[in-house]
Each structure stands twice: as structure tokens, then as C-alpha cells.
Coordinates of C-alpha atoms in Angstrom, one line a residue:
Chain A
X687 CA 41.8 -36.7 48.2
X688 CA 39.1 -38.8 48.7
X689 CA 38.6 -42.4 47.0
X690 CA 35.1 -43.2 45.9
X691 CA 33.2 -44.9 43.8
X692 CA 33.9 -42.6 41.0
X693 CA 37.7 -44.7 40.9
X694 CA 35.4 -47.9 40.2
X695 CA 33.8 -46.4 37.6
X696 CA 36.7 -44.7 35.8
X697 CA 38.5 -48.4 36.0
X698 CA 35.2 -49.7 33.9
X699 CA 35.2 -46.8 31.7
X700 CA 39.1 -47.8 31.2
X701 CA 39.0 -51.5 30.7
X702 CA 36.1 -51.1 28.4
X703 CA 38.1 -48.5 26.7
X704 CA 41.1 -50.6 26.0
X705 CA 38.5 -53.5 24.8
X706 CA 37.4 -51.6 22.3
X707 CA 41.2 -50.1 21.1
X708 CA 42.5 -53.9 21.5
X709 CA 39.5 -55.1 19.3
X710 CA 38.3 -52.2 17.1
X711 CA 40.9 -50.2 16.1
X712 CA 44.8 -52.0 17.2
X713 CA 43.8 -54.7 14.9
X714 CA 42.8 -53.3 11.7
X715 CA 45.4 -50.3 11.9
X716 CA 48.1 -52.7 12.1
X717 CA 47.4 -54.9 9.6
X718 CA 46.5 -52.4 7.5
X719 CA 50.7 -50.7 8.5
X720 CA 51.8 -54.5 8.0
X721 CA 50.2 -55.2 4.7
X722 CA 51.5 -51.5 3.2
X723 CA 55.2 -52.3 5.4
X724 CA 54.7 -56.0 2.8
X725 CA 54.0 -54.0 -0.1
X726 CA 56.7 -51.7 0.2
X727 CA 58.8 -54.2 0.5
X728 CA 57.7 -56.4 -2.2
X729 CA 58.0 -53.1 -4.5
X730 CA 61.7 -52.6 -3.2
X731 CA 62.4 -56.3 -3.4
X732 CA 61.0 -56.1 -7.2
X733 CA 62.8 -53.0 -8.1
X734 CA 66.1 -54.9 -7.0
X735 CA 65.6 -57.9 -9.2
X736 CA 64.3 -55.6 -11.8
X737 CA 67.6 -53.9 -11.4
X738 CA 69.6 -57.3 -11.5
X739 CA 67.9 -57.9 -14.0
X740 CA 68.2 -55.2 -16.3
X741 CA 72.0 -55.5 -16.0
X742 CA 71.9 -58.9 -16.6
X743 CA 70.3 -58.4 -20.0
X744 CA 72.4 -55.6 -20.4
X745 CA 75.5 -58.3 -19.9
X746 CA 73.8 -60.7 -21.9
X747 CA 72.7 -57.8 -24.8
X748 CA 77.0 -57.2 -24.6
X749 CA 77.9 -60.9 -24.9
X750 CA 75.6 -61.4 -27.9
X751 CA 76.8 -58.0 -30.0
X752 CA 80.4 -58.8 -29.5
X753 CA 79.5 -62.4 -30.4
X754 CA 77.8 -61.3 -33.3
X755 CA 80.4 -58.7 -34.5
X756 CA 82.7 -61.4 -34.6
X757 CA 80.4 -64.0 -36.7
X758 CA 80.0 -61.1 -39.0
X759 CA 83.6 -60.4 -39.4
X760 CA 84.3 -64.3 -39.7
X761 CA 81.5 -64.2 -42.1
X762 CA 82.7 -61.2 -43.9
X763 CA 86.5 -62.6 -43.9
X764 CA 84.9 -65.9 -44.7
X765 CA 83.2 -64.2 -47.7
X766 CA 86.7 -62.6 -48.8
X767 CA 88.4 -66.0 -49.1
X768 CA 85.6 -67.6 -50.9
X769 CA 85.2 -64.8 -53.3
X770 CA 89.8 -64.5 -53.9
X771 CA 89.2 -68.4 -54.0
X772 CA 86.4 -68.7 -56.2
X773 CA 88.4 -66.1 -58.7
X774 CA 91.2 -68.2 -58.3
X775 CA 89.2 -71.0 -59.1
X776 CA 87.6 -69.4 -62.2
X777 CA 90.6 -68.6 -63.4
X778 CA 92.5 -72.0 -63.3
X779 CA 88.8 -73.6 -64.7
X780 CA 89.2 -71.0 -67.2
X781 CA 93.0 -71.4 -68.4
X782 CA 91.8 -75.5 -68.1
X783 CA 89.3 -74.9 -70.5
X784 CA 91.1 -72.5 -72.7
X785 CA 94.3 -75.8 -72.5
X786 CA 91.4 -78.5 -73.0
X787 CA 89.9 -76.2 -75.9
X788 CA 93.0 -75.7 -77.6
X789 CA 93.8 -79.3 -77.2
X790 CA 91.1 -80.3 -78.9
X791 CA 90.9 -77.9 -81.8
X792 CA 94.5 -79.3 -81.9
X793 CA 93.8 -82.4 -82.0
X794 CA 91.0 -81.7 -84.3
X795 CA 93.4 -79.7 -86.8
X796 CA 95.7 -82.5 -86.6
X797 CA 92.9 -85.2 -86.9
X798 CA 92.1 -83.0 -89.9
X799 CA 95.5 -83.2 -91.4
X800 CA 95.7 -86.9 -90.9
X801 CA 92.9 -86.9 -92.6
X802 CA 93.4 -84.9 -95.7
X803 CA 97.2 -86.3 -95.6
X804 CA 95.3 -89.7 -96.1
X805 CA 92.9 -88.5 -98.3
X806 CA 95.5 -87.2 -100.5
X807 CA 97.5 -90.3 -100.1
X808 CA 94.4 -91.7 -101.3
X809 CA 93.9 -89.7 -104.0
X810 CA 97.8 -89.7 -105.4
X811 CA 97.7 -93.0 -105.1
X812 CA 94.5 -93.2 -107.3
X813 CA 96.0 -90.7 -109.1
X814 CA 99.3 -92.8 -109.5
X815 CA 97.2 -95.8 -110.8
X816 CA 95.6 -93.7 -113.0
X817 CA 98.7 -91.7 -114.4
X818 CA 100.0 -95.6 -114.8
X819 CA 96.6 -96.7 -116.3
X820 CA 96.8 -94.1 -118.8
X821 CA 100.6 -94.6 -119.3
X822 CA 100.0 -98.5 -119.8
X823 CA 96.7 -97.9 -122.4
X824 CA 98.7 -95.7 -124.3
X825 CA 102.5 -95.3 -126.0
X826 CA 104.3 -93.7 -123.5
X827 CA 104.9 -90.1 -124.9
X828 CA 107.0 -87.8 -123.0
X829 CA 105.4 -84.5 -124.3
X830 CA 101.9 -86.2 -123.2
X831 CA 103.8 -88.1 -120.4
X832 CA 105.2 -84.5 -119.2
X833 CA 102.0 -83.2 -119.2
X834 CA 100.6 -86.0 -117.3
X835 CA 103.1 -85.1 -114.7
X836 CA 102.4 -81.4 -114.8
X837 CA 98.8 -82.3 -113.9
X838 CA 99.7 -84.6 -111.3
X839 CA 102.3 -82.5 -109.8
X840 CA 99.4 -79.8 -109.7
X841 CA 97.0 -82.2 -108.4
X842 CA 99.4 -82.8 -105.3
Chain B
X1172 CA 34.7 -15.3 39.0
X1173 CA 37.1 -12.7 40.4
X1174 CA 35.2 -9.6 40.4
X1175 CA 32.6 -11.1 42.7
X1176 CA 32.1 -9.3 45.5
X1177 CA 33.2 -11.6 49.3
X1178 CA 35.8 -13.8 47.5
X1179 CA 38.7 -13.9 48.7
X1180 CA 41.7 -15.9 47.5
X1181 CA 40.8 -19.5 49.5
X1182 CA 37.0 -19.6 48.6
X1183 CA 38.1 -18.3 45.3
X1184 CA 40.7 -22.2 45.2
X1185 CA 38.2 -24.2 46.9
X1186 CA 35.3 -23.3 44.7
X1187 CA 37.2 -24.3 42.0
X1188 CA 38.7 -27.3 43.5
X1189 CA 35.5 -28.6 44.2
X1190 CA 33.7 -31.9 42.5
X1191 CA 30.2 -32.0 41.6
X1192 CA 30.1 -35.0 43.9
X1193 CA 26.1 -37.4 43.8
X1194 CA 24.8 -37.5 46.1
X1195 CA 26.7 -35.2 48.2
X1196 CA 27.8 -36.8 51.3
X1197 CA 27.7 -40.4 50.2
X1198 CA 31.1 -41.2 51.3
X1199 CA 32.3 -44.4 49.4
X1200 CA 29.0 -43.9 47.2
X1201 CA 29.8 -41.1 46.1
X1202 CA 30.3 -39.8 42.2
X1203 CA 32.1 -37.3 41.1
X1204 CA 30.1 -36.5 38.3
X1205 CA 31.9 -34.1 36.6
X1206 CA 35.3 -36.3 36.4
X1207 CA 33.3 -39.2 34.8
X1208 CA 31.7 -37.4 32.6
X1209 CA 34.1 -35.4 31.6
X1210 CA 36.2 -38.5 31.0
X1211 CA 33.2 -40.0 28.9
X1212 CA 32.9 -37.2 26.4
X1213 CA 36.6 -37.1 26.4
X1214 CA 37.0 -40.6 25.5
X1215 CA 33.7 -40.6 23.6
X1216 CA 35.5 -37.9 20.9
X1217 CA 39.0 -39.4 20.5
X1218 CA 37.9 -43.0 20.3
X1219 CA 35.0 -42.2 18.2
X1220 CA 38.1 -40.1 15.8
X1221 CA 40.3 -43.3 16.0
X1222 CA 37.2 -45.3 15.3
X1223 CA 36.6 -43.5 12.5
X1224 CA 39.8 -43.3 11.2
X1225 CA 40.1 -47.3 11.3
X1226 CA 37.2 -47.8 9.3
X1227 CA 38.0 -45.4 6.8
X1228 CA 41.9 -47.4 7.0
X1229 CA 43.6 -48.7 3.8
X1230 CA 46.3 -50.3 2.9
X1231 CA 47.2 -48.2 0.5
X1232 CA 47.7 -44.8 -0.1
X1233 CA 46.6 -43.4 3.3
X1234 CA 45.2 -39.7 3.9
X1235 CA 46.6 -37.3 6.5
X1236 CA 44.3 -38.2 9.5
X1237 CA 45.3 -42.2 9.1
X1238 CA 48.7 -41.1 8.6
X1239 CA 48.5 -39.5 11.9
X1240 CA 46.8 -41.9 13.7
X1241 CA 49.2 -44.7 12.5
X1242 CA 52.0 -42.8 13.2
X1243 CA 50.8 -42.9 17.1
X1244 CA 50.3 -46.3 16.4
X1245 CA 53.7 -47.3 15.1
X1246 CA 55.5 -45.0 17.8
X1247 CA 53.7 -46.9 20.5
X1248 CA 54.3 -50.7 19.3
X1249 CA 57.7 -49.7 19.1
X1250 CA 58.4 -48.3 22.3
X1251 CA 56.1 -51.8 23.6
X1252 CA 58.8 -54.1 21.2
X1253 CA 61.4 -52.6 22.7
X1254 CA 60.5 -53.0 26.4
X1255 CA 58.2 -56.1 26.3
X1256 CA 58.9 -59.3 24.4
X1257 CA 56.1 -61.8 25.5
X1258 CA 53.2 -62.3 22.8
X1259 CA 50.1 -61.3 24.2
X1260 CA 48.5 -59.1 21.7
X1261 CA 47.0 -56.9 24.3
X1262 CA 49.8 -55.4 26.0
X1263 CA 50.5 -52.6 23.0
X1264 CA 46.5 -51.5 23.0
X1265 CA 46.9 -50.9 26.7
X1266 CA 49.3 -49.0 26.2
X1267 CA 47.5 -47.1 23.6
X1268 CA 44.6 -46.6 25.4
X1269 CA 46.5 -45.5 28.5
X1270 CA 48.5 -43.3 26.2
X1271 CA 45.7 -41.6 24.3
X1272 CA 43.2 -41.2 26.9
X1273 CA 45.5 -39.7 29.9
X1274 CA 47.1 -37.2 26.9
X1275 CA 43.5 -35.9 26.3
X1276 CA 42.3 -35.8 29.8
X1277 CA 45.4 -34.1 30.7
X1278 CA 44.9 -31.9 27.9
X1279 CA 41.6 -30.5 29.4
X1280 CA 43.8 -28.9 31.8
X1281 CA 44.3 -26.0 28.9
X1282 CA 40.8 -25.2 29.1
X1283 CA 41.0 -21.6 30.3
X1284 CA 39.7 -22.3 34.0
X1285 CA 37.9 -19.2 34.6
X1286 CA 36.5 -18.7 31.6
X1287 CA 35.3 -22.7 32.3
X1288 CA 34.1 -21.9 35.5
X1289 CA 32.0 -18.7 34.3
X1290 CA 30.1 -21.1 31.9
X1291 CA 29.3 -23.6 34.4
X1292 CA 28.0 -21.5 37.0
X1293 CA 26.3 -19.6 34.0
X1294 CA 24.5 -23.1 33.6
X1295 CA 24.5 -24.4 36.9
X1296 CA 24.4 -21.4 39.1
X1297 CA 26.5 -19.7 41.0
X1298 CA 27.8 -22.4 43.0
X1299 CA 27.6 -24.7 40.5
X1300 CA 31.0 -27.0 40.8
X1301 CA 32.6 -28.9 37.6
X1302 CA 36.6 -29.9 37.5
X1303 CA 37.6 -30.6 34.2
X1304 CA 40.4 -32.5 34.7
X1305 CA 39.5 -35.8 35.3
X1306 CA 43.3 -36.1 35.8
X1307 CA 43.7 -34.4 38.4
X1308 CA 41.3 -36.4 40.8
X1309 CA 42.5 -39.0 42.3
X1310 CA 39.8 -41.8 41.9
X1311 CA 41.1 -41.4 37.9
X1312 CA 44.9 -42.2 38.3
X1313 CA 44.1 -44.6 40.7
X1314 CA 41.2 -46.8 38.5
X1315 CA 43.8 -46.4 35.9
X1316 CA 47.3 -47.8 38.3
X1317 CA 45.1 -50.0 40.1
X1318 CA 43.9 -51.6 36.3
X1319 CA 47.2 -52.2 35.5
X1320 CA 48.0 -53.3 38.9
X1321 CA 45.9 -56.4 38.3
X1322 CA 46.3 -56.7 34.7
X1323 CA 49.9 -57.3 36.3
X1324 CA 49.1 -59.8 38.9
X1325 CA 46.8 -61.3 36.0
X1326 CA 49.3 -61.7 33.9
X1327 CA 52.0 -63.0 36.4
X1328 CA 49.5 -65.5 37.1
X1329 CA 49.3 -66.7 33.5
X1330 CA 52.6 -67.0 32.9
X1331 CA 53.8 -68.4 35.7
X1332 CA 50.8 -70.1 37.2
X1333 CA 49.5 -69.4 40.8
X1334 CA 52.2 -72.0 41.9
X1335 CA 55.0 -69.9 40.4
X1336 CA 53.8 -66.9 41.0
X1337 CA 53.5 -67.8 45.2
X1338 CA 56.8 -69.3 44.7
X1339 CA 58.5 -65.9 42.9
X1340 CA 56.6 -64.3 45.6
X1341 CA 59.1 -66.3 48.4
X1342 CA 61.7 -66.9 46.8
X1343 CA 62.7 -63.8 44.4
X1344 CA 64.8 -61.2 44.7
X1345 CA 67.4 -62.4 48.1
X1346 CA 67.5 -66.2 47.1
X1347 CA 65.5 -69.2 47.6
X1348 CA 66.8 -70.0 51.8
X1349 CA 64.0 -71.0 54.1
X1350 CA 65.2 -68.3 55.8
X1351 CA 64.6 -65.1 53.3
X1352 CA 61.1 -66.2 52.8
X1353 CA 59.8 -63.4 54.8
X1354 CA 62.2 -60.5 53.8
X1355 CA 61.5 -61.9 50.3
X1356 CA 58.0 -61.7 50.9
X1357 CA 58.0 -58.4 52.5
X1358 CA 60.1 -57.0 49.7
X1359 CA 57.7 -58.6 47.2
X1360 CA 54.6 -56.3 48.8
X1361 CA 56.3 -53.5 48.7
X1362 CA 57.0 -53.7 45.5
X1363 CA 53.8 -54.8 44.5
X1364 CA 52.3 -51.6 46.7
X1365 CA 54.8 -49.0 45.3
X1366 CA 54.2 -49.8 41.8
X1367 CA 50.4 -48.5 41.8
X1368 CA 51.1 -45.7 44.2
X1369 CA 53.7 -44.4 42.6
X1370 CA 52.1 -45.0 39.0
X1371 CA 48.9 -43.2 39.9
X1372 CA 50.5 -40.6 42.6
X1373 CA 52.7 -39.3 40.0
X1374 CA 50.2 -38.5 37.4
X1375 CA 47.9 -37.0 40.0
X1376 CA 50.6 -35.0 41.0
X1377 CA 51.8 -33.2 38.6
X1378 CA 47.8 -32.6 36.9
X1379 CA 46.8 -31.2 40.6
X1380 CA 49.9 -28.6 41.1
X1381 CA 49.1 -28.0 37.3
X1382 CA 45.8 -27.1 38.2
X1383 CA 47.1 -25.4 41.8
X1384 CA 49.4 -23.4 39.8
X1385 CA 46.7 -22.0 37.3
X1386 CA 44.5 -21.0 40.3
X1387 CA 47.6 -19.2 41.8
X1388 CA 47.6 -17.5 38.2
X1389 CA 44.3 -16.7 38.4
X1390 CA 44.3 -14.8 41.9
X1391 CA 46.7 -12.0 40.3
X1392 CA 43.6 -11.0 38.3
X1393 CA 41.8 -10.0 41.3
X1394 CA 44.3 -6.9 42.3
X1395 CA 44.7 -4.6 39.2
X1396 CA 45.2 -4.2 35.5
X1397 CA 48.1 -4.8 35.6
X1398 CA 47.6 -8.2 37.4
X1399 CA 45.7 -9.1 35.0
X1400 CA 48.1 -8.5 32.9
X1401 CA 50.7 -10.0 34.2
X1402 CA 48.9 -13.5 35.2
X1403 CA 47.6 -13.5 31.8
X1404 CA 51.0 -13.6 30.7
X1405 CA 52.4 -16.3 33.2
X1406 CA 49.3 -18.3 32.3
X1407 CA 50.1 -18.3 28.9
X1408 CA 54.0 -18.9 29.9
X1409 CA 52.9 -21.9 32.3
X1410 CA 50.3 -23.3 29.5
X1411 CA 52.8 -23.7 27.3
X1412 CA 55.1 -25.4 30.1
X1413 CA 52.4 -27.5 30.7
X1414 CA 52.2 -29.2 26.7
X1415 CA 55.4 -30.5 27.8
X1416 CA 54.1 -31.5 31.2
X1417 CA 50.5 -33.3 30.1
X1418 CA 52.8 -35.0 27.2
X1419 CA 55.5 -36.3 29.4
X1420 CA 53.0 -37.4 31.8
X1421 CA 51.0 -39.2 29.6
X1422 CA 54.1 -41.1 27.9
X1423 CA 55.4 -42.1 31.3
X1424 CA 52.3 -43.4 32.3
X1425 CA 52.4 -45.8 29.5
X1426 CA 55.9 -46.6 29.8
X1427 CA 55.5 -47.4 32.8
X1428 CA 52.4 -49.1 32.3
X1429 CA 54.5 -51.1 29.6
X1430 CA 57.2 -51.9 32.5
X1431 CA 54.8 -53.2 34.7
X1432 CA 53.2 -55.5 32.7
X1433 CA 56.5 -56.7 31.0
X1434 CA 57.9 -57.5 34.4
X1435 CA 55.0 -59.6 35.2
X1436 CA 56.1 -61.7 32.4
X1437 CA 59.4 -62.1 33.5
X1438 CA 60.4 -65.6 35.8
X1439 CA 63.1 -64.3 38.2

């Protein structure tokens, strides 16, 4: 056991060994673990939100089918009511019309009556003056008078 | 080696226990040229892999080798998060070097030492000396405890500035009386001596009677067949101990080299 200067030399070959670890090779290695340790990470930390947010959507993808099975069943029921109501409708419109209609060929027929009825008024009563015309030019004769009548009782 | 003929058992340890030391009898100036270099070469590959590996680093998708290597990486900073919670950016790639570079010099103590020892005296000659375990000499442990040793004062000194850190020395652990400023102080520096003796006396330790216990191995080959047989099997039996060994070592050196320097953060 002898100490010489071999010990000196070993201590530089040592200290310029751990220079060149501490400055060459710690450095780079770790950042290199640190950035790959950040990646990983990152990619877990994505995945994660990713995951939230898949079931989010999923949530949201629930909300807005059972939303929109009900707006289709309003719509559908909707749909029923308008179409029983619009039937309805059609046939009160309908029987209206067919009232209106019949009122008016009523009133038409009646109008119509009136009419003739005057008309014929008219008429007999022309037909009076000139049954009394005639009576008044000529004698009175019953045969002709009786015919007269026969004529005026088929002219009424 | 063995079949040589004049060796006995204790040339037989000390020929293999011996450093190719430059120049020879230089006392303090002396090298041991085969622990440095050996250290060098080691560091030189498993650097120059990291190295490699680093540039080649993405962020991405990464392949096998910088899956490996960050692996190392991330077990280290943990065990450093866990045990030290100052800032300094440095503290984790000491720990990494200490880590990585005692595991592989440890790890040279798998080289099959015979076998080693034929090559280098194929190369060298016959006399020719090269230890392979830079580990297991003691001028290695101690550049690396007595590094940390003054990273440690270093850093007390930083964080508590030369004021606190003469103060802590005074005043910490019995209490802040006039009177327990010298057992305070006396504890401090034996504290501060224990923690590099121990640090570097522990790892030398166990790679020498690692090595010791190999050697003892070896000898069995020198009787019979059969010793050879049997030392190769107790060689393989303590190799495979000593994975566990060279790893624990290495870890508790950087733990404790962790410890030390997270304690010289602390204010007391």
C-alpha cells in the first residue's frame, strides 16, 4: 500500500471524467427522458380529455335524440290534430256550403216563383182587362162568354 | 504461470501483486502505469459508449442501447432525489461517473488472471508486471474518496460560506458552549477523516481480497489434475460471487458518495 503519484493522476483522470459526464452526456440524456416523460404525459393527458370528451358528446348525441324523438312525436301528434281538425273543418265548410247552396237555390226557386206568380198576376190581370175589353166591345154572349172563360181558366 | 519451474506459492502472489511502477523506485514519483492506464482504456470505452449513445439520443422512440443507458440514468437520479435535495446540477453526474467507472474497473477483476498474466509476460517478458484492477490499488480509491472529500468541503463552503462552515465546524454536533468548542472540533475531524478513509478503504478492500482470493484459487492448479479442477470450479463459483461483490461495491460507493456530498449541504 503505497500512495504515489499515481493517486494524483487517477483524481485528474476522475474529475475530468465527471466534467465530461456532467457536460456531455447527463445533460442531453435527461432532457431527452424529460421531453419523452412530457410527451407521455401530454399523450395521456390528451387521451383523458379525448375520453371526457367522447362521453360528453355521447351525453350530448343522447340529449338531442331523445329531444328530437319527442319533437317528432309532437310533430307527428301535431300532424294528427291538424289533419282530424282540418277534416272536421272540411266537413262543417262543406255542410256550410251545401246549407248556403241550398239556401240560395231556395231563395232562387222562391225568387223564381215570386216572379212567375207576378208575372202571372201580370198576365191575368192583362188577361182580365182583355177578357173585359172584349166583353165591353161586344154583346155579352154566354156561349162566347163561356168560352172566354174556358180560355182564361186555361190560360191560368 | 504455474508450471514454471522455481515458483513457489509466495513469488507465484507477489509476481502478480506487483505494479508496473515508472520509474521504479521513485517513491512519491512514482506511476503505476498499469493502474492508470488501465483505468484510461477502461474509461476511454464506456464513456466513449455513453458518448455515443447521447449523440445518437432522441426523444422519441429510443433503441435498446439508449434504453439501457437511460435506464442507468434514471436509476441513478432517483436514488440522488431521494437522498439529496439541494440543486446543484452536478451532484447526480458524480454520482454517475463514480457509479460507472468503479463498476467497470471493478469489473476487470473477471479477467481470468492467469490467462492475463501469460499475455503480459508474453509481451513484456517474463517478469513483466501489469494489475488489472485499478480497483484494487490504492492510489485509485483514494484519488476517487479524497475527490469527493473536497468536492465535500467545496460544497460546504458554498453553501454555508467559510464563516458558516468554521462556525459548524465549532459549534455542531454537542452545542454551541464556549466550552464544547474543542470536543466539537475534534469530533468534526474525525468525521471529516473517517469519511475518506472509510469511503476509499472499503472499496480497496473488498477488490484486493477479491483479487487475494483469486490468487489463492490459482495456487490449487499447481498440485494436480484434479486441482486444477477443482480451483477452476471455485473460480468460477467465486466469479460469480464476485458480480454481486464489484456491483454492490460500486453502488455503495456512489451512495455514499451521494451521502457525503448531501451532508455537506445540510446547516446543522
Amino acid at each position: 500500500m503505497n500512495i504515489n503519484l499515481t493517486m494524483l493522476m487517477q483524481a485528474a483522470v476522475f474529475v475530468a471524467l465527471i466534467i465530461f459526464c456532467a457536460k456531455l452526456i447527463w445533460p442531453p440524456l435527461m432532457r431527452a427522458i424529460e421531453a419523452r416523460q412530457k410527451e407521455i404525459a401530454d399523450g395521456l393527458a390528451a387521451a383523458e380529455q379525448g375520453k371526457k370528451d367522447l362521453s360528453a358528446a355521447e351525453k350530448r348525441i343522447e340529449e338531442m335524440l331523445l329531444k328530437a324523438r319527442t319533437q317528432a312525436q309532437d310533430i307527428v301528434s301535431q300532424g294528427e290534430r291538424q289533419k282530424v281538425e282540418s277534416v272536421e273543418k272540411g266537413r262543417t265548410e262543406a255542410r256550410e256550403e251545401a246549407a248556403r247552396i241550398v239556401a240560395a237555390a231556395r231563395a232562387e226557386v222562391e225568387q223564381e216563383f215570386s216572379r212567375a206568380k207576378e208575372k202571372l198576376r201580370d198576365q191575368v190581370a192583362e188577361l182580365a182587362v182583355a177578357g173585359a175589353a172584349k166583353i165591353l166591345e161586344r154583346e155579352v154572349d154566354p156561349k162566347t162568354h163561356a168560352a172566354l172563360l174556358t180560355a182564361l181558366k186555361q190560360q191560368l | 504461470m504455474t508450471t514454471e519451474s522455481g515458483l513457489t506459492p509466495s513469488s507465484y502472489m507477489q509476481h502478480h501483486l506487483t505494479h508496473l511502477a515508472q520509474p521504479e523506485h521513485g517513491g512519491f514519483w512514482t506511476v503505476h502505469v498499469d493502474t492508470l492506464l488501465t483505468t484510461i482504456v477502461v474509461a476511454f470505452l464506456v464513456f466513449g459508449f455513453l458518448w455515443l449513445v447521447t449523440r445518437a439520443a432522441t426523444a422519441g422512440v429510443p433503441s435498446k442501447r439508449q434504453a439501457l443507458v437511460e435506464m442507468l440514468l434514471s436509476a441513478i437520479n432517483n436514488q440522488v432525489k431521494e437522498i439529496y435535495h439541494g440543486k446543484s446540477p452536478w451532484v447526480a453526474p458524480i454520482a454517475m461517473t463514480a457509479f460507472v467507472l468503479v463498476f467497470f474497473l471493478n469489473c476487470m477483476d473477471f479477467l481470468p488472471i492467469d490467462v492475463m498474466a501469460k499475455g503480459v509476460s508474453t509481451v513484456g517478458g517474463e517478469h513483466a508486471a501489469w494489475r488489472f484492477v485499478p480497483t484494487a490499488d490504492v492510489n485509485t480509491t483514494f484519488a476517487l474518496a479524497l475527490s469527493v472529500f473536497l468536492m465535500m468541503i467545496y460544497y460546504s463552503i458554498k453553501v454555508k460560506g467559510i464563516g458558516g462552515w468554521i462556525h459548524e465546524l465549532f459549534n455542531a454536533p454537542f452545542g454551541a458552549h464556549f466550552l464544547l468548542w474543542i470536543p466539537n472540533f475534534l469530533m468534526n475531524i474525525v468525521e471529516y477523516l473517517s469519511k475518506p478513509l472509510s469511503h476509499s478503504l472499503r472499496l480497496y478492500g473488498n477488490m484486493y481480497a477479491g483479487e487475494l482470493i483469486f490468487l489463492l484459487l490459482g495456487m490449487w492448479a499447481a498440485n494436480s489434475w484434479l486441482g486444477v479442477t477443482l480451483g477452476g470450479l471455485l473460480d468460477l463459483g467465486w466469479a460469480i460471487f464476485h458480480i454481486l461483490i464489484v456491483t454492490l461495491q460500486a453502488y455503495i460507493f456512489m451512495m455514499l458518495t451521494v451521502v457525503y456530498l448531501s451532508m455537506a449541504h445540510e446547516h446543522h
